[in-house]
């Protein structure tokens, strides 16, 4: 009879009835072999679940690197939602009409909600919200580099909705079927809300594209600036991507970076015709043989520069987050003190 | 080229002079002072059960409900909200799922389809 205790998921502690009669070296060998066997067995069972499309839930056994990969990915995703509020929040006060202001407010509020769904999913993997926040503020945790670009004109808000949210949706639709249950459920909720983001962006650009010469120029300028960074959102090419292969095996991801990027390009290359605008890529051309659009070389040096912290707004973004967090400290403490006082008064 | 036509706002979101930029000198948290975690259950319309929607941090129940309203019912997803502090939820252990749930698997006589009845009474 084997009893397994799950105090620590990296190592299973076990006791057998027969082990007690084993002595010395033979016991040690038996112990190690048995542990390996048990561990292997759990890995196999885990992979079987994944292969059979059974979701992994928080308290299920999982390999430590599965936990870490998910934690890294989900927390980065959460940070991206939160930092993503900054470039758009920049325009709430200057949106051109009350209608656009209300829409933008609603969208930014959604992003805050999306951050929360994702932080909650990440917390189920055993990291506290505080630790995640600290990792973001110290620069240890990353967020999507797309938010390190500035929003220079009103048209940028439209371009972000259409291109940036459009690229995010490609990725997120795939992630609704990811193997970790809480992540998949958060993504379902997010995808339901995200489609409004993309549609309002496109509609906003559509209005500009039918406007004055200045408005049309502004529209094209925003597309020019956001196109390449949006393509980089899908991450490095498959040949360069560190985590891809294992993530596919574990069904954390189900499509490769290049596959998603190609789908996105094919979609946008068609949609832009409605706007009467151009994508800033002279090599963009329909390839009848591949049934996909060919596109030009992506400037990966620029991508890595931004990832490393040298993008146009990296410093501003982190400063803004830290400032908001520090300035909110007193109110978090006051709310907690008030709640504790109430509890005492009510004799809980 | 055409860019002169566009008025650009290069100042970004937070001007550098007020942005700070130093790493916090002291850790911004006081150990154990994080707001507790709450689970949120939402009744989507009258006549249906409350269903688990997600979780959030809040100082007390009132704040948990207010935050749940803002986060989980922005698009008319609910008409009623329950919140409960996560630490009060007791759950089964997945490692014991076998002992707990397998006994139900071989009791097909608990289902109406197990019983074959003549046609005239088969709508029963």
mmCIF file of C-alpha atoms in Angstrom, chain A residues 144 146 159-174 194 198 226-227 229-234 260-261 263-265 267-268 271:
data_model
loop_
_atom_site.group_PDB
_atom_site.id
_atom_site.type_symbol
_atom_site.label_atom_id
_atom_site.label_comp_id
_atom_site.label_asym_id
_atom_site.label_seq_id
_atom_site.Cartn_x
_atom_site.Cartn_y
_atom_site.Cartn_z
ATOM 1 C CA UNK A 144 3.938 43.352 -23.406
ATOM 2 C CA UNK A 146 3.607 47.204 -27.194
ATOM 3 C CA UNK A 159 -5.116 52.069 -34.206
ATOM 4 C CA UNK A 160 -4.570 50.473 -30.796
ATOM 5 C CA UNK A 161 -8.113 49.124 -30.744
ATOM 6 C CA UNK A 162 -7.915 47.743 -34.252
ATOM 7 C CA UNK A 163 -4.292 46.536 -34.438
ATOM 8 C CA UNK A 164 -3.122 46.012 -30.860
ATOM 9 C CA UNK A 165 -6.360 44.568 -29.518
ATOM 10 C CA UNK A 166 -6.774 42.731 -32.810
ATOM 11 C CA UNK A 167 -3.388 41.057 -32.346
ATOM 12 C CA UNK A 168 -4.165 40.352 -28.698
ATOM 13 C CA UNK A 169 -7.457 38.706 -29.644
ATOM 14 C CA UNK A 170 -5.682 36.293 -32.017
ATOM 15 C CA UNK A 171 -3.618 35.135 -29.104
ATOM 16 C CA UNK A 172 -6.428 35.196 -26.577
ATOM 17 C CA UNK A 173 -8.897 33.209 -28.652
ATOM 18 C CA UNK A 174 -6.284 30.484 -28.793
ATOM 19 C CA UNK A 194 -12.451 42.222 -26.165
ATOM 20 C CA UNK A 198 -11.380 46.003 -31.685
ATOM 21 C CA UNK A 226 1.545 50.829 -34.835
ATOM 22 C CA UNK A 227 1.801 48.209 -37.587
ATOM 23 C CA UNK A 229 5.038 46.910 -33.106
ATOM 24 C CA UNK A 230 1.694 45.067 -33.421
ATOM 25 C CA UNK A 231 3.385 42.314 -35.461
ATOM 26 C CA UNK A 232 6.053 42.006 -32.798
ATOM 27 C CA UNK A 233 3.372 41.309 -30.182
ATOM 28 C CA UNK A 234 3.282 37.698 -31.324
ATOM 29 C CA UNK A 260 -0.686 33.541 -35.248
ATOM 30 C CA UNK A 261 1.247 36.408 -36.806
ATOM 31 C CA UNK A 263 -3.276 34.844 -39.456
ATOM 32 C CA UNK A 264 -3.247 38.391 -38.147
ATOM 33 C CA UNK A 265 -1.525 39.792 -41.228
ATOM 34 C CA UNK A 267 -6.882 39.484 -41.625
ATOM 35 C CA UNK A 268 -5.594 43.058 -41.400
ATOM 36 C CA UNK A 271 -9.608 44.910 -43.494
#
